PDB file of C-alpha atoms in Angstrom:
ATOM      1  CA  MET A   1      42.881-133.478 -71.928  1.00 41.00           C
ATOM      2  CA  MET A   2      39.620-132.055 -73.266  1.00 40.00           C
ATOM      3  CA  MET A   3      37.059-129.416 -71.542  1.00 42.00           C
ATOM      4  CA  MET A   4      33.889-129.669 -72.802  1.00 42.00           C
ATOM      5  CA  GLY A   5      30.424-127.250 -71.158  1.00 42.00           C
ATOM      6  CA  HIS A   6      26.641-127.496 -70.782  1.00 43.00           C
ATOM      7  CA  HIS A   7      24.978-125.040 -69.860  1.00 42.00           C
ATOM      8  CA  ASN A   8      21.271-125.224 -68.084  1.00 43.00           C
ATOM      9  CA  ASN A   9      19.149-121.528 -67.808  1.00 42.00           C
ATOM     10  CA  ASN A  10      17.226-122.917 -65.022  1.00 44.00           C
ATOM     11  CA  PHE A  11      20.138-122.188 -62.571  1.00 39.00           C
ATOM     12  CA  PRO A  12      21.108-118.520 -61.055  1.00 43.00           C
ATOM     13  CA  CYS A  13      24.669-117.214 -62.817  1.00 45.00           C
ATOM     14  CA  THR A  14      28.079-118.807 -61.488  1.00 43.00           C
ATOM     15  CA  ASN A  15      31.079-116.419 -61.329  1.00 44.00           C
ATOM     16  CA  ALA A  16      33.204-116.816 -64.339  1.00 42.00           C
ATOM     17  CA  PHE A  17      35.564-119.681 -63.826  1.00 42.00           C
ATOM     18  CA  SER A  18      39.055-119.780 -64.093  1.00 43.00           C
ATOM     19  CA  VAL A  19      41.828-123.128 -65.043  1.00 41.00           C
ATOM     20  CA  PRO A  20      44.678-123.768 -63.673  1.00 43.00           C
ATOM     21  CA  SER A  21      48.375-123.263 -66.092  1.00 43.00           C
ATOM     22  CA  SER A  22      48.853-125.777 -66.114  1.00 40.00           C
ATOM     23  CA  LEU A  23      45.871-127.935 -68.089  1.00 40.00           C
ATOM     24  CA  SER A  24      46.234-128.204 -71.724  1.00 37.00           C
ATOM     25  CA  LEU A  25      42.859-127.744 -72.644  1.00 39.00           C
ATOM     26  CA  SER A  26      40.732-127.215 -75.570  1.00 38.00           C
ATOM     27  CA  LEU A  27      37.356-125.440 -74.873  1.00 38.00           C
ATOM     28  CA  SER A  28      34.106-125.208 -77.110  1.00 36.00           C
ATOM     29  CA  PRO A  29      33.521-122.504 -78.939  1.00 35.00           C
ATOM     30  CA  LEU A  30      30.959-121.189 -76.511  1.00 33.00           C
ATOM     31  CA  ALA A  31      33.460-121.561 -73.985  1.00 37.00           C
ATOM     32  CA  GLN A  32      35.914-119.613 -76.134  1.00 36.00           C
ATOM     33  CA  ARG A  33      33.739-117.001 -76.652  1.00 33.00           C
ATOM     34  CA  MET A  34      32.413-116.608 -73.225  1.00 34.00           C
ATOM     35  CA  SER A  35      35.396-116.515 -71.204  1.00 38.00           C
ATOM     36  CA  THR A  36      36.932-114.003 -73.402  1.00 36.00           C
ATOM     37  CA  THR A  37      34.056-111.869 -73.686  1.00 35.00           C
ATOM     38  CA  GLY A  38      33.716-112.036 -70.062  1.00 41.00           C
ATOM     39  CA  GLY A  39      30.106-113.794 -70.327  1.00 39.00           C
ATOM     40  CA  CYS A  40      28.105-115.516 -67.205  1.00 40.00           C
ATOM     41  CA  TYR A  41      27.257-118.646 -66.644  1.00 37.00           C
ATOM     42  CA  LYS A  42      24.394-119.968 -65.596  1.00 38.00           C
ATOM     43  CA  SER A  43      24.786-123.950 -64.929  1.00 40.00           C
ATOM     44  CA  VAL A  44      28.071-125.330 -65.910  1.00 37.00           C
ATOM     45  CA  ARG A  45      28.847-128.923 -66.038  1.00 39.00           C
ATOM     46  CA  TRP A  46      32.757-129.331 -67.409  1.00 36.00           C
ATOM     47  CA  TRP A  47      33.362-132.736 -68.473  1.00 35.00           C
ATOM     48  CA  LEU A  48      37.429-133.277 -67.648  1.00 34.00           C
ATOM     49  CA  HIS A  49      39.113-136.338 -68.973  1.00 32.00           C
ATOM     50  CA  SER A  50      42.466-137.555 -70.847  1.00 32.00           C
ATOM     51  CA  SER A  51      40.475-139.452 -73.355  1.00 33.00           C
ATOM     52  CA  SER A  52      37.784-138.685 -76.400  1.00 35.00           C
ATOM     53  CA  THR A  53      35.406-140.982 -74.005  1.00 39.00           C
ATOM     54  CA  ALA A  54      33.070-139.218 -71.980  1.00 40.00           C
ATOM     55  CA  ASP A  55      32.968-142.598 -69.894  1.00 44.00           C
ATOM     56  CA  ASP A  56      36.894-141.425 -68.099  1.00 43.00           C
ATOM     57  CA  ALA A  57      34.743-138.046 -67.208  1.00 34.00           C
ATOM     58  CA  THR A  58      35.183-136.741 -63.696  1.00 42.00           C
ATOM     59  CA  VAL A  59      31.567-134.805 -63.300  1.00 40.00           C
ATOM     60  CA  VAL A  60      32.090-131.167 -61.216  1.00 53.00           C
ATOM     61  CA  GLU A  61      28.401-129.007 -61.097  1.00 64.00           C
ATOM     62  CA  LEU A  62      28.380-125.988 -59.139  1.00 86.00           C
ATOM     63  CA  ASP A  63      25.860-123.974 -58.518  1.00 90.00           C
ATOM     64  CA  ALA A  64      26.742-120.199 -57.386  1.00 92.00           C
ATOM     65  CA  LYS A  65      24.134-119.784 -54.589  1.00 95.00           C
ATOM     66  CA  GLN A  66      25.350-123.299 -53.218  1.00 95.00           C
ATOM     67  CA  ILE A  67      29.184-122.420 -52.942  1.00 95.00           C
ATOM     68  CA  VAL A  68      28.086-119.048 -50.825  1.00 97.00           C
ATOM     69  CA  LYS A  69      25.392-121.416 -48.749  1.00 97.00           C
ATOM     70  CA  VAL A  70      29.039-123.185 -48.037  1.00 97.00           C
ATOM     71  CA  PHE A  71      31.151-119.696 -47.264  1.00 98.00           C
ATOM     72  CA  GLY A  72      28.409-118.820 -44.836  1.00 97.00           C
ATOM     73  CA  ARG A  73      28.553-121.696 -42.119  1.00 98.00           C
ATOM     74  CA  MET A  74      31.856-121.829 -42.482  1.00 98.00           C
ATOM     75  CA  ALA A  75      32.861-118.131 -42.194  1.00 98.00           C
ATOM     76  CA  GLU A  76      32.751-116.332 -39.190  1.00 97.00           C
ATOM     77  CA  LYS A  77      32.706-112.823 -38.423  1.00 97.00           C
ATOM     78  CA  TYR A  78      35.687-112.489 -35.479  1.00 95.00           C
ATOM     79  CA  ILE A  79      38.989-113.187 -35.784  1.00 93.00           C
ATOM     80  CA  MET A  80      42.323-113.723 -34.407  1.00 90.00           C
ATOM     81  CA  LEU A  81      45.417-112.336 -36.769  1.00 86.00           C
ATOM     82  CA  ASP A  82      48.266-112.319 -34.817  1.00 72.00           C
ATOM     83  CA  ALA A  83      49.444-115.469 -34.769  1.00 67.00           C
ATOM     84  CA  SER A  84      52.084-114.844 -31.374  1.00 65.00           C
ATOM     85  CA  GLY A  85      49.438-115.073 -29.615  1.00 57.00           C
ATOM     86  CA  GLY A  86      49.195-110.551 -28.612  1.00 59.00           C
ATOM     87  CA  MET A  87      52.978-111.552 -27.322  1.00 65.00           C
ATOM     88  CA  CYS A  88      53.456-107.843 -29.393  1.00 68.00           C
ATOM     89  CA  CYS A  89      53.230-104.653 -26.926  1.00 71.00           C
ATOM     90  CA  TYR A  90      53.370-102.513 -29.851  1.00 70.00           C
ATOM     91  CA  SER A  91      55.788 -99.604 -28.332  1.00 73.00           C
ATOM     92  CA  GLY A  92      57.340 -99.228 -31.125  1.00 74.00           C
ATOM     93  CA  CYS A  93      60.474-101.292 -29.729  1.00 79.00           C
ATOM     94  CA  LYS A  94      63.895-101.680 -31.961  1.00 75.00           C
ATOM     95  CA  ASP A  95      63.971-105.341 -33.333  1.00 75.00           C
ATOM     96  CA  CYS A  96      61.090-106.440 -31.806  1.00 76.00           C
ATOM     97  CA  GLU A  97      60.744-110.169 -33.200  1.00 71.00           C
ATOM     98  CA  TYR A  98      56.809-110.100 -33.722  1.00 68.00           C
ATOM     99  CA  ARG A  99      56.694-107.103 -36.308  1.00 72.00           C
ATOM    100  CA  LEU A 100      56.810-107.318 -39.771  1.00 71.00           C
ATOM    101  CA  PRO A 101      59.877-106.957 -41.932  1.00 73.00           C
ATOM    102  CA  GLY A 102      58.638-103.729 -42.992  1.00 74.00           C
ATOM    103  CA  GLY A 103      58.305-102.071 -38.907  1.00 71.00           C
ATOM    104  CA  GLY A 104      54.474-102.696 -39.113  1.00 72.00           C
ATOM    105  CA  TYR A 105      52.187-104.761 -36.647  1.00 68.00           C
ATOM    106  CA  VAL A 106      49.561-107.827 -37.453  1.00 71.00           C
ATOM    107  CA  MET A 107      46.420-106.378 -35.893  1.00 73.00           C
ATOM    108  CA  ALA A 108      46.087-108.320 -33.105  1.00 78.00           C
ATOM    109  CA  ASP A 109      42.025-108.952 -33.867  1.00 87.00           C
ATOM    110  CA  GLN A 110      39.612-108.238 -35.796  1.00 90.00           C
ATOM    111  CA  THR A 111      35.965-108.254 -36.009  1.00 93.00           C
ATOM    112  CA  ALA A 112      33.304-107.907 -39.306  1.00 95.00           C
ATOM    113  CA  SER A 113      30.094-106.851 -40.144  1.00 95.00           C
ATOM    114  CA  ARG A 114      28.731-110.663 -41.280  1.00 97.00           C
ATOM    115  CA  PRO A 115      30.844-113.779 -41.398  1.00 97.00           C
ATOM    116  CA  LYS A 116      33.980-112.891 -43.628  1.00 97.00           C
ATOM    117  CA  TRP A 117      36.807-115.323 -42.781  1.00 97.00           C
ATOM    118  CA  ILE A 118      37.708-118.843 -42.156  1.00 98.00           C
ATOM    119  CA  PRO A 119      39.784-119.082 -39.425  1.00 97.00           C
ATOM    120  CA  CYS A 120      43.153-121.462 -40.537  1.00 96.00           C
ATOM    121  CA  TYR A 121      43.333-122.556 -36.805  1.00 94.00           C
ATOM    122  CA  ASP A 122      41.455-123.985 -34.494  1.00 93.00           C
ATOM    123  CA  GLU A 123      41.981-122.518 -31.305  1.00 92.00           C
ATOM    124  CA  ARG A 124      43.729-119.382 -30.239  1.00 89.00           C
ATOM    125  CA  VAL A 125      44.870-117.442 -26.941  1.00 87.00           C
ATOM    126  CA  PHE A 126      45.304-114.144 -26.442  1.00 83.00           C
ATOM    127  CA  GLU A 127      46.839-114.442 -22.604  1.00 76.00           C
ATOM    128  CA  ASN A 128      47.941-110.996 -22.237  1.00 73.00           C
ATOM    129  CA  SER A 129      45.019-109.130 -22.828  1.00 73.00           C
ATOM    130  CA  GLY A 130      42.876-112.835 -21.508  1.00 80.00           C
ATOM    131  CA  LYS A 131      40.994-113.151 -25.321  1.00 85.00           C
ATOM    132  CA  GLN A 132      40.612-116.397 -27.007  1.00 89.00           C
ATOM    133  CA  HIS A 133      38.862-117.871 -29.896  1.00 93.00           C
ATOM    134  CA  VAL A 134      37.721-121.360 -31.006  1.00 93.00           C
ATOM    135  CA  SER A 135      37.050-121.787 -33.967  1.00 95.00           C
ATOM    136  CA  GLN A 136      33.059-123.289 -35.282  1.00 94.00           C
ATOM    137  CA  TRP A 137      34.960-125.259 -37.937  1.00 96.00           C
ATOM    138  CA  SER A 138      36.739-127.230 -35.105  1.00 92.00           C
ATOM    139  CA  GLN A 139      33.440-127.215 -32.888  1.00 90.00           C
ATOM    140  CA  GLN A 140      31.221-128.391 -35.097  1.00 92.00           C
ATOM    141  CA  LEU A 141      33.697-131.197 -37.348  1.00 92.00           C
ATOM    142  CA  PHE A 142      35.233-132.322 -34.864  1.00 87.00           C
ATOM    143  CA  PHE A 143      33.597-133.457 -31.884  1.00 72.00           C
ATOM    144  CA  LEU A 144      32.773-136.694 -32.884  1.00 58.00           C
ATOM    145  CA  ASN A 145      33.028-139.686 -30.321  1.00 53.00           C
ATOM    146  CA  ASN A 146      29.684-138.386 -27.596  1.00 50.00           C
ATOM    147  CA  ASP A 147      31.652-134.836 -27.648  1.00 49.00           C
ATOM    148  CA  ASP A 148      34.868-135.837 -27.507  1.00 52.00           C
ATOM    149  CA  GLU A 149      37.383-133.680 -29.253  1.00 53.00           C
ATOM    150  CA  ASN A 150      40.137-135.291 -30.773  1.00 61.00           C
ATOM    151  CA  GLU A 151      43.299-133.620 -32.294  1.00 66.00           C
ATOM    152  CA  ASN A 152      43.685-137.087 -34.319  1.00 73.00           C
ATOM    153  CA  VAL A 153      39.976-137.745 -34.831  1.00 85.00           C
ATOM    154  CA  GLU A 154      39.610-138.524 -38.760  1.00 90.00           C
ATOM    155  CA  ILE A 155      36.269-138.204 -40.208  1.00 93.00           C
ATOM    156  CA  THR A 156      34.846-139.430 -43.670  1.00 94.00           C
ATOM    157  CA  GLN A 157      33.587-137.936 -46.247  1.00 96.00           C
ATOM    158  CA  ASP A 158      30.139-138.524 -45.385  1.00 96.00           C
ATOM    159  CA  GLN A 159      30.638-137.335 -41.837  1.00 94.00           C
ATOM    160  CA  PHE A 160      31.814-133.450 -42.928  1.00 96.00           C
ATOM    161  CA  VAL A 161      29.099-133.166 -45.204  1.00 97.00           C
ATOM    162  CA  ALA A 162      26.762-134.608 -42.304  1.00 95.00           C
ATOM    163  CA  ALA A 163      28.606-131.376 -40.285  1.00 95.00           C
ATOM    164  CA  VAL A 164      28.309-128.729 -42.762  1.00 96.00           C
ATOM    165  CA  GLU A 165      25.177-129.124 -43.747  1.00 95.00           C
ATOM    166  CA  GLU A 166      23.752-130.393 -40.068  1.00 93.00           C
ATOM    167  CA  LYS A 167      24.953-128.838 -37.489  1.00 93.00           C
ATOM    168  CA  MET A 168      26.655-126.159 -39.277  1.00 95.00           C
ATOM    169  CA  ASP A 169      24.109-122.635 -38.784  1.00 96.00           C
ATOM    170  CA  PHE A 170      24.273-120.339 -42.663  1.00 97.00           C
ATOM    171  CA  VAL A 171      24.877-116.452 -41.152  1.00 97.00           C
ATOM    172  CA  PRO A 172      24.703-114.079 -44.443  1.00 97.00           C
ATOM    173  CA  PRO A 173      28.459-113.701 -45.104  1.00 97.00           C
ATOM    174  CA  LEU A 174      30.436-110.646 -47.102  1.00 95.00           C
ATOM    175  CA  THR A 175      30.788-111.977 -50.108  1.00 94.00           C
ATOM    176  CA  ASN A 176      31.955-110.017 -53.396  1.00 87.00           C
ATOM    177  CA  LYS A 177      29.517-109.786 -57.090  1.00 86.00           C
ATOM    178  CA  ALA A 178      27.531-113.028 -55.302  1.00 91.00           C
ATOM    179  CA  PRO A 179      24.087-113.757 -54.458  1.00 92.00           C
ATOM    180  CA  TYR A 180      23.181-112.795 -51.298  1.00 94.00           C
ATOM    181  CA  LEU A 181      20.972-115.300 -49.198  1.00 95.00           C
ATOM    182  CA  SER A 182      18.998-114.598 -45.967  1.00 96.00           C
ATOM    183  CA  ALA A 183      19.858-116.913 -43.701  1.00 95.00           C
ATOM    184  CA  SER A 184      15.630-118.599 -43.606  1.00 95.00           C
ATOM    185  CA  ALA A 185      16.854-118.630 -48.116  1.00 94.00           C
ATOM    186  CA  ALA A 186      20.070-121.005 -47.265  1.00 95.00           C
ATOM    187  CA  LYS A 187      18.490-122.575 -44.410  1.00 93.00           C
ATOM    188  CA  LYS A 188      18.844-125.746 -46.428  1.00 92.00           C
ATOM    189  CA  VAL A 189      21.870-127.459 -48.689  1.00 92.00           C
ATOM    190  CA  ASP A 190      19.881-128.177 -52.039  1.00 88.00           C
ATOM    191  CA  ASP A 191      22.906-130.081 -53.470  1.00 90.00           C
ATOM    192  CA  GLN A 192      25.555-131.005 -52.011  1.00 94.00           C
ATOM    193  CA  ALA A 193      28.187-130.719 -54.631  1.00 93.00           C
ATOM    194  CA  ALA A 194      30.154-127.499 -53.275  1.00 95.00           C
ATOM    195  CA  ILE A 195      30.484-129.511 -49.579  1.00 96.00           C
ATOM    196  CA  ARG A 196      31.656-131.904 -51.388  1.00 95.00           C
ATOM    197  CA  GLN A 197      34.470-129.870 -53.497  1.00 95.00           C
ATOM    198  CA  LEU A 198      35.181-128.346 -50.343  1.00 97.00           C
ATOM    199  CA  TRP A 199      35.877-131.831 -48.991  1.00 97.00           C
ATOM    200  CA  ASN A 200      38.095-132.460 -52.513  1.00 94.00           C
ATOM    201  CA  LEU A 201      40.664-129.091 -51.023  1.00 95.00           C
ATOM    202  CA  LEU A 202      40.918-129.461 -48.304  1.00 96.00           C
ATOM    203  CA  THR A 203      42.331-133.544 -48.367  1.00 95.00           C
ATOM    204  CA  ALA A 204      43.778-133.040 -52.185  1.00 92.00           C
ATOM    205  CA  THR A 205      46.837-133.329 -50.222  1.00 87.00           C
ATOM    206  CA  SER A 206      46.002-136.662 -47.885  1.00 83.00           C
ATOM    207  CA  SER A 207      46.798-139.374 -49.208  1.00 83.00           C
ATOM    208  CA  LYS A 208      43.766-141.359 -47.270  1.00 85.00           C
ATOM    209  CA  ASN A 209      40.318-140.275 -47.897  1.00 88.00           C
ATOM    210  CA  THR A 210      39.863-138.900 -44.331  1.00 94.00           C
ATOM    211  CA  LEU A 211      40.861-135.807 -42.328  1.00 94.00           C
ATOM    212  CA  THR A 212      42.251-134.358 -39.165  1.00 92.00           C
ATOM    213  CA  LYS A 213      42.186-131.234 -37.682  1.00 92.00           C
ATOM    214  CA  ARG A 214      45.771-130.843 -37.954  1.00 92.00           C
ATOM    215  CA  GLN A 215      45.897-131.552 -41.721  1.00 94.00           C
ATOM    216  CA  MET A 216      42.422-128.756 -41.851  1.00 95.00           C
ATOM    217  CA  LYS A 217      44.676-126.548 -40.758  1.00 95.00           C
ATOM    218  CA  LYS A 218      47.683-127.105 -42.664  1.00 95.00           C
ATOM    219  CA  GLN A 219      45.761-126.587 -45.931  1.00 96.00           C
ATOM    220  CA  LEU A 220      43.520-124.490 -44.762  1.00 97.00           C
ATOM    221  CA  LYS A 221      46.604-121.881 -44.623  1.00 96.00           C
ATOM    222  CA  GLN A 222      47.739-122.901 -47.752  1.00 95.00           C
ATOM    223  CA  LEU A 223      44.522-121.814 -49.648  1.00 96.00           C
ATOM    224  CA  SER A 224      44.379-118.767 -47.885  1.00 95.00           C
ATOM    225  CA  ASN A 225      48.017-117.882 -49.185  1.00 93.00           C
ATOM    226  CA  GLY A 226      49.633-118.138 -46.127  1.00 91.00           C
ATOM    227  CA  GLU A 227      46.719-115.590 -44.377  1.00 92.00           C
ATOM    228  CA  GLU A 228      45.136-116.287 -41.148  1.00 93.00           C
ATOM    229  CA  GLY A 229      41.580-116.642 -42.275  1.00 95.00           C
ATOM    230  CA  TRP A 230      40.495-117.331 -45.776  1.00 97.00           C
ATOM    231  CA  THR A 231      38.241-114.993 -47.014  1.00 96.00           C
ATOM    232  CA  TRP A 232      34.960-114.830 -50.275  1.00 96.00           C
ATOM    233  CA  ASN A 233      37.424-113.929 -53.203  1.00 94.00           C
ATOM    234  CA  ASN A 234      40.337-116.793 -52.527  1.00 94.00           C
ATOM    235  CA  PHE A 235      37.414-119.501 -51.337  1.00 95.00           C
ATOM    236  CA  ASN A 236      35.276-118.771 -54.673  1.00 93.00           C
ATOM    237  CA  ALA A 237      38.086-118.859 -56.629  1.00 90.00           C
ATOM    238  CA  ALA A 238      39.688-122.317 -55.096  1.00 92.00           C
ATOM    239  CA  MET A 239      36.088-123.634 -55.156  1.00 92.00           C
ATOM    240  CA  THR A 240      35.574-122.796 -59.432  1.00 87.00           C
ATOM    241  CA  GLU A 241      38.777-124.279 -60.428  1.00 80.00           C
ATOM    242  CA  ILE A 242      39.516-127.749 -61.872  1.00 61.00           C
ATOM    243  CA  GLN A 243      40.685-129.678 -59.102  1.00 54.00           C
ATOM    244  CA  PRO A 244      42.508-133.096 -59.010  1.00 51.00           C
ATOM    245  CA  GLN A 245      40.780-135.685 -57.748  1.00 50.00           C
ATOM    246  CA  PRO A 246      42.647-137.380 -54.698  1.00 47.00           C
ATOM    247  CA  GLN A 247      43.085-140.480 -55.477  1.00 43.00           C
ATOM    248  CA  GLN A 248      41.790-143.525 -53.787  1.00 44.00           C
ATOM    249  CA  GLN A 249      43.339-146.526 -51.539  1.00 42.00           C
TER     250      GLN A 249
END
């Protein structure tokens, strides 16, 4: 494996990159110096390949602002955190099946001042409290064919990119050590690379170059390390790691 970097001063700073430990990589002297000193890449283009020629290269170029633009379209201010559907009465009942192993409780739901979570569910209902939440991604990405929703609707990469870019509104999200973008500044997606990288993450385990709602829920749960919502730190880490490309059928 060989890895080479290209630095462009015309782009805003991206977060530090991380490389999966399973990859054996050879870094350029500049990359070695910056990775050990905490240096910051303004725009980095990586060629990941298994031979000495650049013809085999898979090129990924991401800008930190474009990653924020994607997260701000997918994330939400409200999330239902209790996968039991609000069945727990929070009365300290002995041997309650809805309590955590340590005896604590899962918060039923939570609200943030700005978008914080990409929910790992499409819809969740708390019948006891009359609460219901339908995630934005499930509404915007999978309402196709004259707005008929279908659990098994398969969308293509181009449909996914168009929906994220054109149908999902950006709201400034809660991020850590990332550029702040106003709603007007992020209204337009200047580069689709970040959206396509998200597609790669969501279809990484798929044998087909399509995505269903069921597949997306499963992959979101994995990407969020089992949590009910995918937050910025994990999202940004996944987006900036080198990911294997799904095999074309």
